[in-house]
Amino acid sequence: MTAEPIISLRRITKAFGEGDAAFQALRGIDLTINAGDFVAVMGPSGSGKSTMMNILGCLDTPTGGEYLFMGQHVERFDQDQRALLRRRYLGFIFQGYNLLARTSALENVELPLLYRGEARSVRRDMAMEALKKVGLEAWSHHTPSELSGGQQQRVAIARAIVAKPQVLLADEPTGNLDTARSIEIMQLLDRFNVESGITIVMVTHEPDMAEFAHTTVHFRDGLVERIEENQARSGATA
Ligand code: ADP
Ligand code: MG
């Protein structure tokens, strides 16, 4: 199997603020992620993990360096092109689930399809299919407040994958969950990675969760400190 880079970061920098008050959150990140990879990102609080995830997800732009997505120079994209990349190719999961309250699980999962302009019946079918994949088809009409934390995160995963993205970006997806619930979430992500070949980039503080990934990237002070292969998971059959 030939691995192709889906994402390449080259000397990515990010400064917050200007002049003397500027803070360098990223100081030159080089990172290549191949299609189908499962990458964990670890590192101390404040080391720049979320800043990089936001750049990968086109929620923020770098100050310098190159970001290639499937060979395209994202750092040259305008706002519309970034929005398109986000909608067509990327899915997100956050620590806090970020679901709309007073809105059913089904409607939450339909949202990305609404932004894409899909017809109502298509949205329903695709959202139900995604909810089924996370084991929540029986909960489709419940609102977030009627669901447990683990269930809410599974709704958020269904929303993230409903439009069949190439890359799933997860920033501390198990940060609010107990170990058993966290492992359920990791098993789901692992299954999507294996079955659909979706590329996953996941920030986590927990070594137990990072073990599900093929590769762990360690951040420190806005730099990649080291990259570690997980021999047990990397799927190398050579
Ligand atoms: P991590 O996710 O690794 O904990 P972050 O990427 O959130 O770290 O933050 C890296 C550094 O950048 C921190 O020192 C943080 O305070 C700073 N930072 C992040 N976002 C902003 C912002 N919008 N404005 C100013 N500083 C920020
Ligand atoms: Mg963070």
mmCIF file of C-alpha atoms and ligand atoms in Angstrom:
data_model
loop_
_atom_site.group_PDB
_atom_site.id
_atom_site.type_symbol
_atom_site.label_atom_id
_atom_site.label_comp_id
_atom_site.label_asym_id
_atom_site.label_seq_id
_atom_site.Cartn_x
_atom_site.Cartn_y
_atom_site.Cartn_z
ATOM 1 C CA MET A 1 0.000 0.000 0.000
ATOM 2 C CA THR A 2 1.471 3.361 -0.966
ATOM 3 C CA ALA A 3 0.865 6.064 1.572
ATOM 4 C CA GLU A 4 0.147 9.508 0.160
ATOM 5 C CA PRO A 5 0.324 12.682 2.185
ATOM 6 C CA ILE A 6 -3.116 14.179 2.651
ATOM 7 C CA ILE A 7 -1.741 16.937 4.895
ATOM 8 C CA SER A 8 1.692 18.564 4.930
ATOM 9 C CA LEU A 9 2.654 21.370 7.240
ATOM 10 C CA ARG A 10 5.940 23.110 6.442
ATOM 11 C CA ARG A 11 7.491 25.525 8.926
ATOM 12 C CA ILE A 12 4.050 26.607 10.134
ATOM 13 C CA THR A 13 4.171 29.514 12.562
ATOM 14 C CA LYS A 14 1.408 31.274 14.441
ATOM 15 C CA ALA A 15 1.743 34.478 16.399
ATOM 16 C CA PHE A 16 -1.043 35.929 18.528
ATOM 17 C CA GLY A 17 -0.904 39.686 18.980
ATOM 18 C CA GLU A 18 1.533 42.093 17.366
ATOM 19 C CA GLY A 19 4.898 43.714 17.950
ATOM 20 C CA ASP A 20 6.415 43.373 21.413
ATOM 21 C CA ALA A 21 3.222 41.816 22.747
ATOM 22 C CA ALA A 22 3.207 39.056 20.104
ATOM 23 C CA PHE A 23 3.177 35.512 21.376
ATOM 24 C CA GLN A 24 4.545 32.703 19.206
ATOM 25 C CA ALA A 25 2.125 29.808 19.742
ATOM 26 C CA LEU A 26 3.647 27.790 16.863
ATOM 27 C CA ARG A 27 7.324 28.249 16.043
ATOM 28 C CA GLY A 28 7.794 26.158 12.898
ATOM 29 C CA ILE A 29 5.745 22.968 12.702
ATOM 30 C CA ASP A 30 6.751 20.361 10.128
ATOM 31 C CA LEU A 31 4.333 17.473 9.908
ATOM 32 C CA THR A 32 3.202 15.061 7.220
ATOM 33 C CA ILE A 33 0.045 13.025 7.622
ATOM 34 C CA ASN A 34 -0.761 10.271 5.143
ATOM 35 C CA ALA A 35 -4.228 9.339 3.955
ATOM 36 C CA GLY A 36 -5.628 6.742 6.343
ATOM 37 C CA ASP A 37 -3.315 7.656 9.219
ATOM 38 C CA PHE A 38 -4.495 7.802 12.803
ATOM 39 C CA VAL A 39 -2.369 10.429 14.560
ATOM 40 C CA ALA A 40 -2.436 11.352 18.246
ATOM 41 C CA VAL A 41 -1.122 14.760 19.294
ATOM 42 C CA MET A 42 0.140 15.056 22.863
ATOM 43 C CA GLY A 43 1.994 17.698 24.832
ATOM 44 C CA PRO A 44 1.738 20.060 27.782
ATOM 45 C CA SER A 45 -1.091 22.546 28.045
ATOM 46 C CA GLY A 46 -0.226 25.652 26.041
ATOM 47 C CA SER A 47 2.185 23.846 23.707
ATOM 48 C CA GLY A 48 0.144 24.774 20.614
ATOM 49 C CA LYS A 49 -1.921 21.643 19.968
ATOM 50 C CA SER A 50 -5.272 23.389 19.579
ATOM 51 C CA THR A 51 -3.674 26.193 17.587
ATOM 52 C CA MET A 52 -2.423 23.627 15.068
ATOM 53 C CA MET A 53 -5.788 21.826 15.003
ATOM 54 C CA ASN A 54 -7.548 25.126 14.289
ATOM 55 C CA ILE A 55 -5.169 25.777 11.409
ATOM 56 C CA LEU A 56 -5.665 22.239 10.059
ATOM 57 C CA GLY A 57 -9.426 22.773 10.317
ATOM 58 C CA CYS A 58 -9.318 26.182 8.578
ATOM 59 C CA LEU A 59 -10.780 27.767 11.690
ATOM 60 C CA ASP A 60 -7.650 29.911 11.872
ATOM 61 C CA THR A 61 -4.857 30.889 9.488
ATOM 62 C CA PRO A 62 -1.114 30.540 10.050
ATOM 63 C CA THR A 63 1.207 33.535 10.301
ATOM 64 C CA GLY A 64 3.815 31.818 8.156
ATOM 65 C CA GLY A 65 4.694 28.554 6.457
ATOM 66 C CA GLU A 66 2.823 26.243 4.109
ATOM 67 C CA TYR A 67 -0.230 24.063 4.650
ATOM 68 C CA LEU A 68 -0.856 21.591 1.852
ATOM 69 C CA PHE A 69 -4.100 19.637 1.757
ATOM 70 C CA MET A 70 -4.164 17.045 -1.025
ATOM 71 C CA GLY A 71 -1.450 19.086 -2.696
ATOM 72 C CA GLN A 72 -3.352 22.398 -2.516
ATOM 73 C CA HIS A 73 -1.781 25.413 -0.820
ATOM 74 C CA VAL A 74 -4.394 26.158 1.832
ATOM 75 C CA GLU A 75 -2.403 29.134 3.174
ATOM 76 C CA ARG A 76 -3.221 30.865 -0.140
ATOM 77 C CA PHE A 77 -6.964 30.106 0.054
ATOM 78 C CA ASP A 78 -9.472 32.898 0.551
ATOM 79 C CA GLN A 79 -12.271 32.624 3.087
ATOM 80 C CA ASP A 80 -14.696 30.931 0.680
ATOM 81 C CA GLN A 81 -12.157 28.318 -0.360
ATOM 82 C CA ARG A 82 -11.387 27.581 3.276
ATOM 83 C CA ALA A 83 -15.098 27.200 4.031
ATOM 84 C CA LEU A 84 -15.423 24.789 1.118
ATOM 85 C CA LEU A 85 -12.484 22.695 2.312
ATOM 86 C CA ARG A 86 -14.022 22.618 5.774
ATOM 87 C CA ARG A 87 -17.425 21.483 4.529
ATOM 88 C CA ARG A 88 -16.312 18.979 1.918
ATOM 89 C CA TYR A 89 -13.283 17.347 3.450
ATOM 90 C CA LEU A 90 -13.134 17.925 7.194
ATOM 91 C CA GLY A 91 -15.082 16.771 10.243
ATOM 92 C CA PHE A 92 -14.615 18.083 13.791
ATOM 93 C CA ILE A 93 -15.099 16.807 17.298
ATOM 94 C CA PHE A 94 -14.419 18.929 20.375
ATOM 95 C CA GLN A 95 -14.089 18.209 24.068
ATOM 96 C CA GLY A 96 -17.348 20.027 24.822
ATOM 97 C CA TYR A 97 -19.408 18.272 22.073
ATOM 98 C CA ASN A 98 -20.703 21.656 20.789
ATOM 99 C CA LEU A 99 -24.204 20.376 20.043
ATOM 100 C CA LEU A 100 -27.172 22.722 19.645
ATOM 101 C CA ALA A 101 -29.335 22.540 22.766
ATOM 102 C CA ARG A 102 -33.101 22.067 22.355
ATOM 103 C CA THR A 103 -32.369 20.480 18.985
ATOM 104 C CA SER A 104 -32.754 16.749 18.410
ATOM 105 C CA ALA A 105 -29.809 14.450 17.836
ATOM 106 C CA LEU A 106 -31.037 13.904 14.282
ATOM 107 C CA GLU A 107 -31.221 17.630 13.513
ATOM 108 C CA ASN A 108 -27.785 18.197 15.034
ATOM 109 C CA VAL A 109 -26.351 15.532 12.750
ATOM 110 C CA GLU A 110 -28.172 17.006 9.739
ATOM 111 C CA LEU A 111 -26.558 20.436 10.159
ATOM 112 C CA PRO A 112 -23.450 19.947 7.979
ATOM 113 C CA LEU A 113 -25.733 18.656 5.212
ATOM 114 C CA LEU A 114 -27.975 21.705 5.560
ATOM 115 C CA TYR A 115 -24.920 23.932 5.004
ATOM 116 C CA ARG A 116 -24.130 21.855 1.935
ATOM 117 C CA GLY A 117 -27.611 22.447 0.571
ATOM 118 C CA GLU A 118 -28.779 18.821 0.616
ATOM 119 C CA ALA A 119 -32.503 18.149 0.282
ATOM 120 C CA ARG A 120 -34.481 17.344 3.418
ATOM 121 C CA SER A 121 -35.044 13.660 2.650
ATOM 122 C CA VAL A 122 -31.361 13.160 1.798
ATOM 123 C CA ARG A 123 -30.422 14.866 5.072
ATOM 124 C CA ARG A 124 -32.750 12.639 7.067
ATOM 125 C CA ASP A 125 -31.453 9.449 5.493
ATOM 126 C CA MET A 126 -27.792 10.339 5.803
ATOM 127 C CA ALA A 127 -28.179 11.583 9.379
ATOM 128 C CA MET A 128 -30.033 8.416 10.416
ATOM 129 C CA GLU A 129 -27.310 6.317 8.791
ATOM 130 C CA ALA A 130 -24.636 8.237 10.727
ATOM 131 C CA LEU A 131 -26.562 7.881 14.001
ATOM 132 C CA LYS A 132 -26.838 4.161 13.338
ATOM 133 C CA LYS A 133 -23.067 3.959 12.906
ATOM 134 C CA VAL A 134 -22.578 5.391 16.403
ATOM 135 C CA GLY A 135 -25.305 3.162 17.868
ATOM 136 C CA LEU A 136 -27.827 5.944 18.555
ATOM 137 C CA GLU A 137 -30.611 5.358 16.046
ATOM 138 C CA ALA A 138 -33.050 4.868 18.937
ATOM 139 C CA TRP A 139 -32.111 8.288 20.363
ATOM 140 C CA SER A 140 -32.573 10.376 17.228
ATOM 141 C CA HIS A 141 -35.392 12.513 18.651
ATOM 142 C CA HIS A 142 -33.749 13.216 21.991
ATOM 143 C CA THR A 143 -32.140 16.556 22.754
ATOM 144 C CA PRO A 144 -28.579 16.796 24.152
ATOM 145 C CA SER A 145 -29.830 17.389 27.722
ATOM 146 C CA GLU A 146 -31.589 14.019 27.579
ATOM 147 C CA LEU A 147 -28.371 12.233 26.628
ATOM 148 C CA SER A 148 -25.315 11.223 28.667
ATOM 149 C CA GLY A 149 -21.910 12.776 27.953
ATOM 150 C CA GLY A 150 -20.796 9.698 26.052
ATOM 151 C CA GLN A 151 -23.978 9.725 23.979
ATOM 152 C CA GLN A 152 -23.585 13.446 23.260
ATOM 153 C CA GLN A 153 -20.055 12.865 22.011
ATOM 154 C CA ARG A 154 -21.350 10.046 19.807
ATOM 155 C CA VAL A 155 -23.927 12.445 18.313
ATOM 156 C CA ALA A 156 -21.052 14.872 17.697
ATOM 157 C CA ILE A 157 -19.108 12.079 15.971
ATOM 158 C CA ALA A 158 -22.134 11.262 13.803
ATOM 159 C CA ARG A 159 -22.322 14.967 12.881
ATOM 160 C CA ALA A 160 -18.601 14.986 12.095
ATOM 161 C CA ILE A 161 -18.785 11.989 9.743
ATOM 162 C CA VAL A 162 -22.217 12.494 8.174
ATOM 163 C CA ALA A 163 -20.834 14.318 5.133
ATOM 164 C CA LYS A 164 -18.174 11.597 4.681
ATOM 165 C CA PRO A 165 -15.099 13.767 5.256
ATOM 166 C CA GLN A 166 -11.574 12.686 4.370
ATOM 167 C CA VAL A 167 -10.159 13.885 7.680
ATOM 168 C CA LEU A 168 -11.556 13.871 11.191
ATOM 169 C CA LEU A 169 -10.053 16.430 13.579
ATOM 170 C CA ALA A 170 -10.670 15.693 17.249
ATOM 171 C CA ASP A 171 -9.448 18.070 19.973
ATOM 172 C CA GLU A 172 -9.488 16.173 23.287
ATOM 173 C CA PRO A 173 -12.651 14.248 22.346
ATOM 174 C CA THR A 174 -12.587 12.194 25.544
ATOM 175 C CA GLY A 175 -11.515 15.028 27.858
ATOM 176 C CA ASN A 176 -14.886 15.138 29.641
ATOM 177 C CA LEU A 177 -15.540 11.392 29.775
ATOM 178 C CA ASP A 178 -14.718 8.570 32.174
ATOM 179 C CA THR A 179 -12.421 5.758 31.057
ATOM 180 C CA ALA A 180 -15.116 3.299 29.933
ATOM 181 C CA ARG A 181 -16.900 5.971 27.865
ATOM 182 C CA SER A 182 -13.577 7.197 26.497
ATOM 183 C CA ILE A 183 -12.677 3.725 25.293
ATOM 184 C CA GLU A 184 -16.071 3.415 23.556
ATOM 185 C CA ILE A 185 -15.345 6.654 21.707
ATOM 186 C CA MET A 186 -11.859 5.457 20.755
ATOM 187 C CA GLN A 187 -13.225 2.147 19.485
ATOM 188 C CA LEU A 188 -15.667 4.044 17.294
ATOM 189 C CA LEU A 189 -12.921 6.263 15.877
ATOM 190 C CA ASP A 190 -10.734 3.218 15.311
ATOM 191 C CA ARG A 191 -13.545 1.463 13.445
ATOM 192 C CA PHE A 192 -14.152 4.464 11.155
ATOM 193 C CA ASN A 193 -10.414 4.659 10.502
ATOM 194 C CA VAL A 194 -10.196 0.969 9.574
ATOM 195 C CA GLU A 195 -13.522 0.583 7.738
ATOM 196 C CA SER A 196 -13.812 3.912 5.923
ATOM 197 C CA GLY A 197 -10.134 4.797 5.776
ATOM 198 C CA ILE A 198 -10.854 8.191 7.308
ATOM 199 C CA THR A 199 -7.707 10.022 8.399
ATOM 200 C CA ILE A 200 -7.826 10.972 12.088
ATOM 201 C CA VAL A 201 -5.861 13.647 13.943
ATOM 202 C CA MET A 202 -6.677 13.594 17.650
ATOM 203 C CA VAL A 203 -5.358 15.649 20.549
ATOM 204 C CA THR A 204 -5.339 13.807 23.856
ATOM 205 C CA HIS A 205 -3.740 14.075 27.297
ATOM 206 C CA GLU A 206 -4.227 10.392 27.989
ATOM 207 C CA PRO A 207 -1.610 7.820 26.946
ATOM 208 C CA ASP A 208 -4.330 5.105 27.035
ATOM 209 C CA MET A 209 -6.244 6.942 24.295
ATOM 210 C CA ALA A 210 -3.120 7.784 22.277
ATOM 211 C CA GLU A 211 -2.440 4.051 22.126
ATOM 212 C CA PHE A 212 -5.291 3.699 19.643
ATOM 213 C CA ALA A 213 -3.364 5.853 17.166
ATOM 214 C CA HIS A 214 -0.678 4.655 14.761
ATOM 215 C CA THR A 215 1.599 7.605 15.439
ATOM 216 C CA THR A 216 1.978 10.018 18.326
ATOM 217 C CA VAL A 217 3.270 13.535 17.714
ATOM 218 C CA HIS A 218 4.647 15.180 20.846
ATOM 219 C CA PHE A 219 4.404 18.972 21.046
ATOM 220 C CA ARG A 220 6.490 21.237 23.255
ATOM 221 C CA ASP A 221 6.650 25.040 23.253
ATOM 222 C CA GLY A 222 5.106 25.394 19.802
ATOM 223 C CA LEU A 223 7.340 22.790 18.171
ATOM 224 C CA VAL A 224 7.160 19.091 17.337
ATOM 225 C CA GLU A 225 9.481 17.570 19.901
ATOM 226 C CA ARG A 226 9.370 14.005 18.591
ATOM 227 C CA ILE A 227 7.229 11.552 16.637
ATOM 228 C CA GLU A 228 6.674 8.080 17.938
ATOM 229 C CA GLU A 229 5.365 5.102 15.952
ATOM 230 C CA ASN A 230 2.989 2.796 17.770
ATOM 231 C CA GLN A 231 4.293 -0.579 16.588
ATOM 232 C CA ALA A 232 1.217 -2.418 17.840
ATOM 233 C CA ARG A 233 -1.189 -0.235 15.865
ATOM 234 C CA SER A 234 0.610 1.081 12.815
ATOM 235 C CA GLY A 235 -0.686 -1.826 10.726
ATOM 236 C CA ALA A 236 2.682 -2.378 9.065
ATOM 237 C CA THR A 237 2.446 -5.868 7.604
ATOM 238 C CA ALA A 238 5.767 -5.891 5.776
HETATM 239 P P1 ADP B 1 -2.787 23.613 23.799
HETATM 240 O O1 ADP B 1 -3.981 23.246 22.981
HETATM 241 O O2 ADP B 1 -1.572 22.804 23.495
HETATM 242 O O3 ADP B 1 -3.086 23.608 25.268
HETATM 243 P P2 ADP B 1 -3.109 26.208 22.553
HETATM 244 O O4 ADP B 1 -2.813 25.945 21.125
HETATM 245 O O5 ADP B 1 -4.513 26.367 22.945
HETATM 246 O O6 ADP B 1 -2.377 25.115 23.453
HETATM 247 O O7 ADP B 1 -2.351 27.530 22.993
HETATM 248 C C1 ADP B 1 -0.969 27.740 22.744
HETATM 249 C C2 ADP B 1 -0.583 29.093 23.289
HETATM 250 O O8 ADP B 1 -1.163 30.119 22.501
HETATM 251 C C3 ADP B 1 -1.048 29.331 24.724
HETATM 252 O O9 ADP B 1 -0.029 30.031 25.407
HETATM 253 C C4 ADP B 1 -2.278 30.181 24.552
HETATM 254 O O10 ADP B 1 -2.455 31.018 25.668
HETATM 255 C C5 ADP B 1 -1.965 30.975 23.303
HETATM 256 N N1 ADP B 1 -3.182 31.296 22.567
HETATM 257 C C6 ADP B 1 -4.037 30.411 22.011
HETATM 258 N N2 ADP B 1 -5.052 31.033 21.381
HETATM 259 C C7 ADP B 1 -4.831 32.361 21.554
HETATM 260 C C8 ADP B 1 -5.528 33.549 21.155
HETATM 261 N N3 ADP B 1 -6.648 33.491 20.418
HETATM 262 N N4 ADP B 1 -4.998 34.742 21.525
HETATM 263 C C9 ADP B 1 -3.869 34.818 22.235
HETATM 264 N N5 ADP B 1 -3.161 33.735 22.652
HETATM 265 C C10 ADP B 1 -3.630 32.536 22.322
HETATM 266 MG MG MG B 2 -5.908 22.622 23.524
#
